[in-house]
XYZ file of C-alpha atoms in Angstrom:
204
model
C 7.215 -30.071 -16.459
C 4.393 -28.143 -14.798
C 5.128 -26.185 -11.652
C 3.075 -26.708 -8.508
C 1.447 -23.272 -8.760
C -0.157 -24.143 -12.058
C 2.167 -22.002 -14.199
C 3.502 -24.070 -17.040
C 7.027 -24.395 -18.340
C 8.172 -22.749 -21.546
C 6.538 -25.554 -23.496
C 3.182 -24.593 -21.986
C 0.551 -26.291 -19.838
C -1.168 -29.433 -20.952
C -4.557 -28.503 -22.520
C -6.595 -30.142 -19.765
C -4.762 -28.232 -17.040
C -5.181 -24.930 -18.850
C -8.926 -25.457 -19.291
C -9.344 -26.425 -15.639
C -7.426 -23.384 -14.437
C -9.441 -21.043 -16.666
C -12.700 -22.627 -15.474
C -11.671 -21.955 -11.876
C -10.775 -18.347 -12.691
C -14.083 -17.786 -14.506
C -15.995 -19.149 -11.504
C -13.930 -17.013 -9.152
C -14.630 -13.815 -11.095
C -18.354 -14.502 -10.980
C -18.338 -15.347 -7.273
C -16.163 -12.402 -6.235
C -18.281 -10.002 -8.293
C -21.533 -11.333 -6.849
C -20.564 -12.010 -3.224
C -17.441 -9.957 -2.574
C -14.109 -11.140 -1.237
C -15.087 -11.821 2.364
C -18.066 -14.096 1.738
C -16.628 -15.996 -1.223
C -15.021 -19.298 -0.262
C -12.588 -21.570 -2.051
C -15.156 -24.338 -1.676
C -17.902 -22.353 -3.448
C -15.581 -21.432 -6.330
C -14.532 -25.072 -6.684
C -18.150 -26.248 -6.683
C -19.069 -23.743 -9.401
C -16.115 -24.898 -11.494
C -16.910 -28.592 -10.924
C -13.555 -29.380 -9.311
C -12.275 -30.360 -5.879
C -11.294 -27.463 -3.615
C -7.844 -29.023 -3.228
C -7.249 -28.313 -6.909
C -8.007 -24.619 -6.392
C -5.445 -24.540 -3.583
C -2.985 -26.379 -5.839
C -3.206 -23.737 -8.556
C -3.635 -20.571 -6.490
C -2.698 -21.287 -2.867
C -4.884 -18.929 -0.841
C -8.138 -17.100 -1.513
C -6.126 -13.885 -1.865
C -3.943 -15.610 -4.459
C -7.049 -16.712 -6.328
C -8.447 -13.181 -6.303
C -5.188 -11.666 -7.550
C -5.128 -14.187 -10.407
C -8.828 -13.689 -11.173
C -8.372 -9.985 -11.841
C -4.966 -10.523 -13.488
C -2.877 -8.420 -11.109
C 0.885 -8.898 -11.466
C 1.618 -8.376 -7.762
C 0.062 -9.375 -4.451
C -1.544 -6.289 -2.834
C -0.361 -7.476 0.595
C 3.257 -7.171 -0.527
C 2.715 -3.820 -2.238
C 1.083 -2.393 0.886
C 3.691 -3.582 3.394
C 5.103 -0.030 3.764
C 1.575 1.194 4.504
C 1.169 -1.395 7.246
C 4.457 -0.250 8.745
C 3.591 3.479 8.636
C 2.105 5.289 11.609
C -1.361 6.755 11.242
C -0.053 10.299 10.771
C 1.774 9.195 7.615
C -0.795 6.808 6.142
C -1.735 9.124 3.267
C 1.828 9.526 2.019
C 2.645 5.835 2.496
C -0.469 4.794 0.600
C 0.085 7.236 -2.270
C 3.757 6.251 -2.554
C 3.002 2.520 -2.585
C 0.205 2.652 -5.153
C 1.832 5.173 -7.475
C 5.046 3.186 -7.216
C 3.292 0.135 -8.657
C 1.569 2.086 -11.444
C 4.898 3.532 -12.560
C 6.897 0.307 -12.155
C 7.531 -2.434 -14.713
C 4.268 -4.008 -13.510
C 2.303 -0.828 -14.137
C 1.145 -1.657 -17.641
C -0.261 -5.001 -16.478
C -2.126 -3.343 -13.582
C -3.613 -0.683 -15.859
C -4.536 -3.290 -18.467
C -6.315 -5.363 -15.812
C -8.426 -2.417 -14.664
C -9.087 -1.262 -18.210
C -10.305 -4.782 -19.050
C -12.643 -4.874 -16.046
C -14.130 -1.502 -16.969
C -14.575 -2.540 -20.609
C -16.206 -5.841 -19.684
C -18.541 -4.298 -17.126
C -16.930 -6.100 -14.162
C -16.787 -2.895 -12.151
C -17.992 -4.713 -9.039
C -14.644 -6.494 -8.994
C -12.842 -3.158 -8.897
C -14.883 -2.113 -5.866
C -14.249 -5.460 -4.195
C -10.524 -5.104 -4.776
C -10.314 -1.544 -3.484
C -12.494 -1.893 -0.390
C -12.164 -5.536 0.655
C -8.569 -6.235 -0.343
C -6.379 -3.153 -0.867
C -7.905 -0.912 1.832
C -9.259 -3.510 4.223
C -6.457 -3.300 6.800
C -6.285 0.480 6.513
C -9.998 0.729 7.333
C -9.443 -1.044 10.647
C -6.963 1.645 11.648
C -8.991 4.737 10.808
C -12.390 3.963 12.307
C -12.501 7.112 14.424
C -15.115 8.067 15.344
C -16.615 4.587 15.379
C -18.444 3.769 12.172
C -16.540 6.245 9.993
C -14.088 3.784 8.402
C -16.204 2.878 5.377
C -16.854 6.516 4.534
C -13.155 7.307 4.870
C -11.855 4.474 2.683
C -14.575 5.065 0.081
C -13.243 8.593 -0.326
C -9.687 7.269 -0.584
C -10.813 4.768 -3.215
C -12.521 7.542 -5.199
C -9.341 9.618 -5.149
C -7.074 6.763 -6.264
C -9.487 5.496 -8.916
C -9.808 9.002 -10.313
C -6.044 9.399 -10.346
C -5.599 6.092 -12.181
C -8.165 7.160 -14.759
C -6.781 10.644 -15.398
C -3.053 9.823 -15.233
C -2.902 6.454 -16.973
C -6.069 5.887 -19.014
C -7.090 9.377 -20.149
C -3.419 10.461 -19.927
C -4.264 14.080 -19.167
C -1.248 16.392 -19.276
C 0.652 17.528 -17.352
C -0.556 14.938 -14.824
C 0.300 11.990 -17.086
C 3.986 12.881 -17.254
C 4.340 14.426 -13.799
C 7.066 12.812 -11.648
C 5.744 10.370 -9.064
C 7.196 12.350 -6.174
C 5.275 15.473 -7.240
C 2.012 13.544 -7.598
C 2.543 12.095 -4.131
C 3.119 15.604 -2.737
C -0.217 16.720 -4.210
C -2.263 13.656 -3.292
C -0.881 12.565 0.103
C -2.422 15.432 2.144
C -5.822 14.762 0.579
C -5.631 11.053 1.424
C -4.478 11.886 4.935
C -7.452 14.201 5.416
C -9.804 11.455 4.294
C -8.152 8.886 6.560
C -7.584 10.726 9.821
C -8.952 14.259 9.476
C -11.992 15.504 11.397
C -15.323 14.416 10.002
C -17.560 17.148 8.594
C -20.705 17.809 10.527
C -23.796 16.023 9.271
């Protein structure tokens, strides 16, 4: 029996369902890469895949759910970042570092790293940027836009720090960073993220 979210039972999905789901995901990857998260609609993805938009909702629920599936993430970023949403602005850097590093070093970490490694290898780097800026850091950006207009610069710097950390700790596996305890990495990184997020802007 097939579940309502499109994930099959142990006996597997019926071939037609599997092909339809993969067609939707392929269309979604193309759309998200080309247009970004905000301007991509469920309707446009469905049209590209040649299916009704109701079928996209049937398999993936929301646009966020579709995006998470399209880049093969094992967890919804909104759930991962709940502690960040609850943190006050003076502790955003530590909350963000703790949440993200916690996922990388959890049982889901290998799947997250594999997803990003696959995107880099396939040339879908636009999807990584879309994920970081329009999904993972979107709500944070709204909180740190001081002075007005500085939010994009701030979250770009945060994204560069976290992407570099992912690369050096988990893909290049540079020692001693690769085997450093999470708490120690957080202690190193959190002040840097906090400076990017709420510190004074350098003079132009």
